[in-house]
XYZ file of C-alpha atoms in Angstrom:
94
model
C -1.599 2.325 -35.161
C -1.059 -0.929 -33.320
C -3.552 -3.859 -33.471
C -4.436 -3.507 -29.892
C -5.155 0.211 -30.258
C -7.307 -0.618 -33.295
C -9.240 -3.305 -31.432
C -9.751 -0.973 -28.417
C -10.791 1.859 -30.766
C -13.282 -0.488 -32.567
C -15.102 -1.330 -29.266
C -14.591 2.082 -27.671
C -17.526 3.708 -25.968
C -16.215 6.890 -27.690
C -16.074 5.302 -31.143
C -18.815 7.516 -32.563
C -17.425 10.761 -31.107
C -16.447 13.040 -34.011
C -15.315 16.354 -32.584
C -11.775 17.412 -33.271
C -10.149 18.417 -30.054
C -8.207 21.239 -31.580
C -11.403 23.257 -31.444
C -12.073 22.736 -27.724
C -10.742 25.399 -25.261
C -8.138 23.959 -23.059
C -10.238 23.935 -19.849
C -12.979 22.100 -21.530
C -11.656 18.598 -22.318
C -12.986 17.091 -19.164
C -16.415 18.738 -19.704
C -16.553 17.388 -23.267
C -15.555 13.883 -22.258
C -18.120 13.762 -19.605
C -20.783 15.007 -21.983
C -19.822 12.198 -24.469
C -19.837 9.573 -21.756
C -23.043 10.683 -20.165
C -24.812 10.278 -23.514
C -23.662 6.598 -23.417
C -24.458 6.315 -19.601
C -20.762 5.828 -18.783
C -18.510 7.496 -16.259
C -14.814 8.184 -16.235
C -12.771 7.030 -13.198
C -9.434 8.998 -12.645
C -6.250 7.778 -11.051
C -3.865 10.466 -10.018
C -0.234 10.170 -8.884
C 2.309 12.890 -7.972
C 6.001 12.725 -8.227
C 8.873 15.141 -7.554
C 9.296 17.684 -4.744
C 6.176 18.762 -2.827
C 6.555 22.444 -3.949
C 6.821 21.422 -7.563
C 5.089 18.100 -8.173
C 4.374 16.531 -11.504
C 0.902 14.958 -11.583
C 0.071 12.039 -13.818
C -3.660 11.264 -14.346
C -5.155 8.286 -16.179
C -8.709 8.173 -17.469
C -10.400 4.802 -17.115
C -13.691 3.905 -18.835
C -15.360 0.592 -18.412
C -12.252 -0.755 -16.681
C -10.084 0.109 -19.707
C -7.113 2.617 -19.540
C -7.649 5.369 -21.988
C -5.739 8.707 -21.884
C -2.743 9.614 -19.716
C -1.764 13.130 -19.069
C 0.669 15.073 -16.976
C 0.800 18.619 -15.536
C 1.988 20.714 -12.679
C -1.483 20.409 -10.975
C -3.961 17.553 -10.761
C -6.486 19.615 -12.821
C -3.905 20.075 -15.586
C -3.012 16.421 -15.713
C -6.676 15.421 -15.772
C -7.333 17.908 -18.739
C -4.347 16.438 -20.577
C -5.751 12.937 -19.935
C -9.147 13.839 -21.142
C -7.698 15.352 -24.312
C -5.740 12.249 -24.939
C -8.851 10.143 -24.342
C -10.847 12.325 -26.818
C -7.983 12.211 -29.313
C -8.044 8.275 -29.282
C -11.669 8.323 -30.312
C -11.231 10.487 -33.530
């Protein structure tokens, strides 16, 4: 782990989150992230972009918390990419 990741993790609003993501059903990462953040009175802000052809886009979503970029995810739909980004965010906190 790089020093910048250690520093971010040390001051992360998710630093006390201790639930392994491999036990969370695939469609629940965003719900789990929102639950954790609500306990700390925080909100996630999403940025979403799509690339590729309109009939088969690739979506990329980024989860931002307190102005810091956390998880990034990709998927064939915006919902899939946000789920992947939420999982990446939760994985950072473990």
